[in-house]
Short mmCIF file of C-alpha atoms and ligand atoms in Angstrom, two decimals:
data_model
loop_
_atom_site.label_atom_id
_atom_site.label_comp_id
_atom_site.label_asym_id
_atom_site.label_seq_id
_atom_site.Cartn_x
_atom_site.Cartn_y
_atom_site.Cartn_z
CA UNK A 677 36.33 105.97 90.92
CA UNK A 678 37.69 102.95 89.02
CA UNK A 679 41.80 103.79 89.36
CA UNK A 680 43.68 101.26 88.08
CA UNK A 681 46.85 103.21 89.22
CA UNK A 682 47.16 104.88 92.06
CA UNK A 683 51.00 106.43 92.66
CA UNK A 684 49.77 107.46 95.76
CA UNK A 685 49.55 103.93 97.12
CA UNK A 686 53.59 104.12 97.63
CA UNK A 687 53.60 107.24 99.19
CA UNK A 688 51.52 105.61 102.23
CA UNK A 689 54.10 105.56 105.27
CA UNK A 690 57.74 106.45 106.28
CA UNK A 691 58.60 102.69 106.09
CA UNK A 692 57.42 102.13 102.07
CA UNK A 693 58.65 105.69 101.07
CA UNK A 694 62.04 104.67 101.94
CA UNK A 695 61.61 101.56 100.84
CA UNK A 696 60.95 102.16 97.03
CA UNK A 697 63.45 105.37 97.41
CA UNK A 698 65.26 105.92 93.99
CA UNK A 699 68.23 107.31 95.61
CA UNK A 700 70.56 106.96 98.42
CA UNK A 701 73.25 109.28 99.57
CA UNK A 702 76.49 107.45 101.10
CA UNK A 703 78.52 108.58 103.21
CA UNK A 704 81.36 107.15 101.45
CA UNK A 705 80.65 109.66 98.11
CA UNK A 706 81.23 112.74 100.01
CA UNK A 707 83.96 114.55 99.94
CA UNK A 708 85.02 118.08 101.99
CA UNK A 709 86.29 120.66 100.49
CA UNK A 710 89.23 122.36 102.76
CA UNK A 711 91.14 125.55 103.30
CA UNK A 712 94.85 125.44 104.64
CA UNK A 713 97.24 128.34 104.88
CA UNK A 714 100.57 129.20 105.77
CA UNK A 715 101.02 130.45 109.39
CA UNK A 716 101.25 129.09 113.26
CA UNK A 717 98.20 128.01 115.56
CA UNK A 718 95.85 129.81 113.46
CA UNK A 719 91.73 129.35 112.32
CA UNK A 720 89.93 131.91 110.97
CA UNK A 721 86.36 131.84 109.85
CA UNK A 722 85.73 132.97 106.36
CA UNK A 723 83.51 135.58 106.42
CA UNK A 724 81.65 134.47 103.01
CA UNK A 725 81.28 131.18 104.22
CA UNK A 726 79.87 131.14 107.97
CA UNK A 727 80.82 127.61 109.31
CA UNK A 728 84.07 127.32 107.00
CA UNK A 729 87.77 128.11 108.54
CA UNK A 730 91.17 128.74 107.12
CA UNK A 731 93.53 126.55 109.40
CA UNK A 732 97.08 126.47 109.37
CA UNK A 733 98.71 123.10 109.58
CA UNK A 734 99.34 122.19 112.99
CA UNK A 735 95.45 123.06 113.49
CA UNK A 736 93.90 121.40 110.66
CA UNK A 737 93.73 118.00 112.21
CA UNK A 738 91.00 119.43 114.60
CA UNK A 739 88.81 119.76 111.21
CA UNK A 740 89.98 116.46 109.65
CA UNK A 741 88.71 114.38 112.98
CA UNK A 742 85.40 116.38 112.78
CA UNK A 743 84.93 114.65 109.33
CA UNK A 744 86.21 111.35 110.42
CA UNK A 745 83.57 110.85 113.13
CA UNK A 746 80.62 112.18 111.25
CA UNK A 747 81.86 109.24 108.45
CA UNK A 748 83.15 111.44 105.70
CA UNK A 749 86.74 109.71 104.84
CA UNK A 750 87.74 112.40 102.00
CA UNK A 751 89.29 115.84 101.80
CA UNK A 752 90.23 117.88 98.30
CA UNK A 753 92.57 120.76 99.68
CA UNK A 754 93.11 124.05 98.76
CA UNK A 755 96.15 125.99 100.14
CA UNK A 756 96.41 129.90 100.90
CA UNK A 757 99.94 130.62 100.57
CA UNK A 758 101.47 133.30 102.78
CA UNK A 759 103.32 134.37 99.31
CA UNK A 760 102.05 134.88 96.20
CA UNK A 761 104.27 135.90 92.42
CA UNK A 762 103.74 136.19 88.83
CA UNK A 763 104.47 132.38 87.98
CA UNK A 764 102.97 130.84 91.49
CA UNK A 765 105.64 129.38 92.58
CA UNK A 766 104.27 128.18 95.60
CA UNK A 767 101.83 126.12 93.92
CA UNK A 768 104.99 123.55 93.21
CA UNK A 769 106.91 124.18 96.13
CA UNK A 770 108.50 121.69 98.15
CA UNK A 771 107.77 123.07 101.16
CA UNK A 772 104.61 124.56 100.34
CA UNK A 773 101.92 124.93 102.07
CA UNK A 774 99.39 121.75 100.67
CA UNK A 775 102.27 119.61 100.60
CA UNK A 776 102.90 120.27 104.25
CA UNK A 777 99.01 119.97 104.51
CA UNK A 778 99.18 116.25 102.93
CA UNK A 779 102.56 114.92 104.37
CA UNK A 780 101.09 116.36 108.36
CA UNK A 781 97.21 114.56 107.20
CA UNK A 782 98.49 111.77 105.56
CA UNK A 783 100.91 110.57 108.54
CA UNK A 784 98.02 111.68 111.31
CA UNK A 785 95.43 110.23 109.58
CA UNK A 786 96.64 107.59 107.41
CA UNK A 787 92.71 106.26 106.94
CA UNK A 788 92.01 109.90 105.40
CA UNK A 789 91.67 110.18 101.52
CA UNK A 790 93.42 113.44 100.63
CA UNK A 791 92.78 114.75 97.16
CA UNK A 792 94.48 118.08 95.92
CA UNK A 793 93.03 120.74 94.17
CA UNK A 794 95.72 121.86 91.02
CA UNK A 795 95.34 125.32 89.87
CA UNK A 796 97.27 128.33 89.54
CA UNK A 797 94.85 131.04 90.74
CA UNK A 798 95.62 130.92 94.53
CA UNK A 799 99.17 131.22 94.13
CA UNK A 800 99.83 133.78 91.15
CA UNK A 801 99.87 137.57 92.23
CA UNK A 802 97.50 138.25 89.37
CA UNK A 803 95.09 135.64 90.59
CA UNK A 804 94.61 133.73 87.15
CA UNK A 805 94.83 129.95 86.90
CA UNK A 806 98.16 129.83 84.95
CA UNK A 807 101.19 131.90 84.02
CA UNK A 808 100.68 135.33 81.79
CA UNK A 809 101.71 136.28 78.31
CA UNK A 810 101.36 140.40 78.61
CA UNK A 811 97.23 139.61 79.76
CA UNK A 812 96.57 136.69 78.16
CA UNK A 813 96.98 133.29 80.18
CA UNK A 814 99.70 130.83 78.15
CA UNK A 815 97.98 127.00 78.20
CA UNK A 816 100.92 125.55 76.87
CA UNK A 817 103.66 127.22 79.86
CA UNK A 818 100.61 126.94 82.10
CA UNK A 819 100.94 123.03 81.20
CA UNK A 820 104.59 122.28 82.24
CA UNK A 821 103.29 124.27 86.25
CA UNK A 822 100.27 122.36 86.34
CA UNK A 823 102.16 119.23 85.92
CA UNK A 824 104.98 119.82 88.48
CA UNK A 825 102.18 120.77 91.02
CA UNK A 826 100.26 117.83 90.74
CA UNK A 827 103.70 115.91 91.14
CA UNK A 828 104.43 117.55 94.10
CA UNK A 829 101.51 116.88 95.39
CA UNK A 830 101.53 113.36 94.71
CA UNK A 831 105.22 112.96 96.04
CA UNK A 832 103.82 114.62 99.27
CA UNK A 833 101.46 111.83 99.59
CA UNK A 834 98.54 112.54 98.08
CA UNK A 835 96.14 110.01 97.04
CA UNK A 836 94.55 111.37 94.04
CA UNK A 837 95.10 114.65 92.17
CA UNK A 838 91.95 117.30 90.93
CA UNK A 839 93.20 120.09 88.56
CA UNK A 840 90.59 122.79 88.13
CA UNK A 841 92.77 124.94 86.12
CA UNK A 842 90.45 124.45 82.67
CA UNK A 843 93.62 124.53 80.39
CA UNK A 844 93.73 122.54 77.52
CA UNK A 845 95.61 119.43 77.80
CA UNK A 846 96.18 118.98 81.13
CA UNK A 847 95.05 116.00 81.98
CA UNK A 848 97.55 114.15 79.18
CA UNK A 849 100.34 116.79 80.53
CA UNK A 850 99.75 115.65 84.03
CA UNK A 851 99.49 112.04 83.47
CA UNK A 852 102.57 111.78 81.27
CA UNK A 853 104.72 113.44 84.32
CA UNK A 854 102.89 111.31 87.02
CA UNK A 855 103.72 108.27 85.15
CA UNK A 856 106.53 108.73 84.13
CA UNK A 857 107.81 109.42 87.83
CA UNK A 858 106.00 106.17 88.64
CA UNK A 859 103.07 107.15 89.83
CA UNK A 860 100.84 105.08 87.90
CA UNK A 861 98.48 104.23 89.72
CA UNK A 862 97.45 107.91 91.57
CA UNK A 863 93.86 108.77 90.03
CA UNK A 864 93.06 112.28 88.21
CA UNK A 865 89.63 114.14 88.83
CA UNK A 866 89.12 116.05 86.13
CA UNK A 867 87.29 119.35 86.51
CA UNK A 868 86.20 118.28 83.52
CA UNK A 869 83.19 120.58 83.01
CA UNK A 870 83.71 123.99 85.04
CA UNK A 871 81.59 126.97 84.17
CA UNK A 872 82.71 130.65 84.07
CA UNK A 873 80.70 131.24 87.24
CA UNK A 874 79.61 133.81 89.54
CA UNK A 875 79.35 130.85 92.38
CA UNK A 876 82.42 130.90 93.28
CA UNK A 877 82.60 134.39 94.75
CA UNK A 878 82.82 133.03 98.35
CA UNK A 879 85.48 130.80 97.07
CA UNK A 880 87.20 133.79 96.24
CA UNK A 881 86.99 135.27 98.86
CA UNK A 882 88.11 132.60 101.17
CA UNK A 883 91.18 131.81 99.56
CA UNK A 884 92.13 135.61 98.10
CA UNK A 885 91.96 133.95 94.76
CA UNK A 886 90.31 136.84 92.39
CA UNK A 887 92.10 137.57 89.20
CA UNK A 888 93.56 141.26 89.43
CA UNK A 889 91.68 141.99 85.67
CA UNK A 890 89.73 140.53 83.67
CA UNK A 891 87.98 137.43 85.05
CA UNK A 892 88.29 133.44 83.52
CA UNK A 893 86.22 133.68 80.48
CA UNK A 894 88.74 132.55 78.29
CA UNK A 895 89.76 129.25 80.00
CA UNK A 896 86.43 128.27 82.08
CA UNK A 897 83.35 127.39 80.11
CA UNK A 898 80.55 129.39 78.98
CA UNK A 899 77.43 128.82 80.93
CA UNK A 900 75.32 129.12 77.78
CA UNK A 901 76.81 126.39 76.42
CA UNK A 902 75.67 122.41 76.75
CA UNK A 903 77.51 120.76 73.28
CA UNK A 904 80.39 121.79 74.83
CA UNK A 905 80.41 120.37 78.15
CA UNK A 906 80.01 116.85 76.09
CA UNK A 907 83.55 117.93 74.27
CA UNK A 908 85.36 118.79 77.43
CA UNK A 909 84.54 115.80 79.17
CA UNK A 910 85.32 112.71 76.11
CA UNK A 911 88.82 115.01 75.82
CA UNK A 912 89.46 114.42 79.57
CA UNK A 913 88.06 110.79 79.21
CA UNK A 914 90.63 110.91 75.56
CA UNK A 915 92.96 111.86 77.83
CA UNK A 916 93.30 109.29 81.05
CA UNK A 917 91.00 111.46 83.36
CA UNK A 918 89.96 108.54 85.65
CA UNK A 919 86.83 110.42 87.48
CA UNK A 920 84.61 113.69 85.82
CA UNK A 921 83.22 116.72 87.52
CA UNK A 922 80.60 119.23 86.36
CA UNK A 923 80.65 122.39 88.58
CA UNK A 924 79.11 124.42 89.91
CA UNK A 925 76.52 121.20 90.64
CA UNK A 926 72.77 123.15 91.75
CA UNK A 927 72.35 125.11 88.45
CA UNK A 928 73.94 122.47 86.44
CA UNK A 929 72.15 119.32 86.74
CA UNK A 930 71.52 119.36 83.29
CA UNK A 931 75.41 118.72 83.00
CA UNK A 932 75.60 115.74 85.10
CA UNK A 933 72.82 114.19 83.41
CA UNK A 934 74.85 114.96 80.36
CA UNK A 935 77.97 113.59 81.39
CA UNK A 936 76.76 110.69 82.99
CA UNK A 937 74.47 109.50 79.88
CA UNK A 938 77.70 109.59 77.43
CA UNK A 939 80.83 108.45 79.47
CA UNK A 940 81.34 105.56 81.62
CA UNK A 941 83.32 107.23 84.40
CA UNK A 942 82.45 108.12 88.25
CA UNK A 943 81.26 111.54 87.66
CA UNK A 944 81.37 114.30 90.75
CA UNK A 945 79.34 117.08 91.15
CA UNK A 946 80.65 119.83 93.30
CA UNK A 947 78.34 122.01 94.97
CA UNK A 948 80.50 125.43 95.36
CA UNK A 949 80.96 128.33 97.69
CA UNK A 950 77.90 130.45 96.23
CA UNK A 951 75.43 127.50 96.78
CA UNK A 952 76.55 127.01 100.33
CA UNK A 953 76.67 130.92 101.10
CA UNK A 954 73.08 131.06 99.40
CA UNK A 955 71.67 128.16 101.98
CA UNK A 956 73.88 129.69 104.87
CA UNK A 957 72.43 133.61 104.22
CA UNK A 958 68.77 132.48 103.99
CA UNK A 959 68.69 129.97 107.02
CA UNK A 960 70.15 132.41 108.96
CA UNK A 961 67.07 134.84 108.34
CA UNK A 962 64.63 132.04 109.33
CA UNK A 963 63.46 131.77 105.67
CA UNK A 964 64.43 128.13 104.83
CA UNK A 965 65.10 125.34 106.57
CA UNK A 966 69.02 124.81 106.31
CA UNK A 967 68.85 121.02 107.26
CA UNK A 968 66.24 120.13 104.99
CA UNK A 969 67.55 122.34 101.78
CA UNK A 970 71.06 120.63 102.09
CA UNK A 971 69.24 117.32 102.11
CA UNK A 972 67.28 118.21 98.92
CA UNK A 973 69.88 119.58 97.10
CA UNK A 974 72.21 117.03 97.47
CA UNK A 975 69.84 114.31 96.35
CA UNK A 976 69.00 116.51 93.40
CA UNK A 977 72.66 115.46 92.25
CA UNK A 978 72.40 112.20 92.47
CA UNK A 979 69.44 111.80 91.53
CA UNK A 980 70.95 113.85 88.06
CA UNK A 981 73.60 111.18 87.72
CA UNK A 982 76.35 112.27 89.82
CA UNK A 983 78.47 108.76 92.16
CA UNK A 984 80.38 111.56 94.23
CA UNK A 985 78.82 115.25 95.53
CA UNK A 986 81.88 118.19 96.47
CA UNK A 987 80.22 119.79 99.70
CA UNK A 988 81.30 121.82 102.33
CA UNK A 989 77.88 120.76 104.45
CA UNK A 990 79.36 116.71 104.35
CA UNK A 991 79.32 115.90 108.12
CA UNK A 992 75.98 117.57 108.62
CA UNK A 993 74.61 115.71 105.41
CA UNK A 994 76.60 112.64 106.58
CA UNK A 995 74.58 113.03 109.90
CA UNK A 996 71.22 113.67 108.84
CA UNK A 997 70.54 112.91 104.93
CA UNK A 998 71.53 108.91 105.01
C1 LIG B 1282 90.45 127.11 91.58
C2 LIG B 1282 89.11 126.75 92.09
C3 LIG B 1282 87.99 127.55 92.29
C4 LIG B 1282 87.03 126.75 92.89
C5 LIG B 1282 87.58 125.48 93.01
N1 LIG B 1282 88.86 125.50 92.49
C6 LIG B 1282 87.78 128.99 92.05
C7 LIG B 1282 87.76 129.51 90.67
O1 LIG B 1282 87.86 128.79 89.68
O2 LIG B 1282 87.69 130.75 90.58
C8 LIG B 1282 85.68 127.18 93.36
C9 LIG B 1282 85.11 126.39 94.48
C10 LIG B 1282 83.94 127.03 95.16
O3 LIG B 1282 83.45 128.10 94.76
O4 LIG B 1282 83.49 126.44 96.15
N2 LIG B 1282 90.53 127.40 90.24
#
């Protein structure tokens, strides 16, 4: 057989595979995804997400050095508040419980990158990412919350700021009141491109997050929908987002690829509850092989375009994917 090209001839060892690999994972583009709630001395497993705790404050640092050694330097939080009301006013408190989070991680581990999640939905009674009008969710009220959380956050020390509420506007709303307090320079990670999604049931879940009624079709995307994901993210770039996500990040590639071919900024892909749970629930039956599957996904998005991959499996990709 006369074969001028042979593809095969790369494929030949260990040594050459890696050596004409297309894509590397780093440890320095992961970033964990975190649960903190109010309370004393306290971690509790979540039961959707075997492997994944709820810790209270003076416990979380046993979780943040466990990402530290395997090499992962960044954290987005979510808090659990012990209280929840109709306009989440926990979300902006003070004293709350991811600004305690950040001041307590931030003086511990001062090498640690803490990023907060900004949203509504863990902290309102009704569960929905922003304050009610009777049932319907009011962007522009939401706005004015969204923006005093993210301050908070910020004036507890946090290093960079990720709203996933999906309102319209709030990336201008946020960066007006950041800069305008002087923070200038704190970057905002857009959850640019978030789907109306059935993978975040685990999420949940975890953080008692479900909206009483209805469920977040009119403010998250429409998984049908690819124009639009184009739309949401040049508005966030319009609007001084400094990094992009598309989530959920396994059924979604398409969106990275997307997002990546028309805007110029780091884009994240965040691989959510449901795609861990899915991984964690078949591994444990012996019918994949966890290690391997966590590998192959996460290459998947970057090989799709993404610079930074959400994933609550970061120190065991960290240890065994680089
Ligand atoms: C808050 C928020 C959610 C997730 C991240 N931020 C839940 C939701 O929108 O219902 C999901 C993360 C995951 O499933 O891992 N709005």
């Amino acid at each position: 057989m006369n074969l001028q090209i042979r593809p095969r001839r790369l494929r030949g060892s260990e040594t050459l595979r890696k050596m004409v690999r297309e894509t590397r994972i780093d440890r320095s583009s992961l970033i964990y995804p975190m649960f903190v709630m109010d309370g004393e001395n306290k971690v509790e497993e979540i039961t959707s997400l075997p492997g994944q705790y709820r810790y209270t404050v003076d416990r979380m640092g046993e979780e943040l050095e466990r990402q530290l050694d395997a090499g992962v330097s960044s954290v987005m939080l979510f808090g659990i508040p012990e209280k929840k009301d109709e306009v989440g006013s926990q979300a902006y408190a003070e004293d709350g419980i991811v600004q305690r989070a950040v001041r307590y991680a931030k003086k511990e581990f001062p090498e640690l990158y803490m990023i907060t999640d900004v949203c509504m939905c863990e902290y309102t009674s009704h569960g929905h990412c922003g304050v009610l009008c009777d049932h319907y969710v009011d962007n522009d009220e939401t706005l004015k919350l969204l923006a005093k959380t993210a301050l908070s956050h910020v004036e507890a020390g946090a290093d960079m700021v990720a709203p996933s509420d999906m309102m319209d506007g709030r990336i201008a709303a946020i960066r007006e009141t950041l800069d305008a307090s002087g923070h200038v320079t704190v970057p905002i990670m857009s959850y640019a491109v978030k789907y109306a999604s059935s993978f975040y049931g685990p999420f949940r879940e975890a953080a008692g997050s479900a909206p009483a009624f209805g469920d977040r079709k009119s403010y998250q995307m429409d998984f049908h929908n690819r124009r639009e994901a184009l739309k949401e993210a040049l508005l966030d770039v319009e609007e001084g987002a400094d990094i992009l996500m598309v989530k959920p990040a396994m059924t979604y590639l398409d969106l990275v690829r997307e997002v990546r071919d028309h805007v110029n900024l780091p884009v994240a892909a965040y691989s959510v509850s449901g795609e861990y749970a899915m991984v964690k629930a078949a591994s444990a039956n012996g019918w994949i092989d966890e290690e391997k599957i966590i590998c192959e996904m996460a290459a998947s998005a970057f090989r799709a375009g993404a610079d930074i991959y959400l994933t609550y499996y970061s120190k065991e990709l960290a240890g065994r994917c680089l």
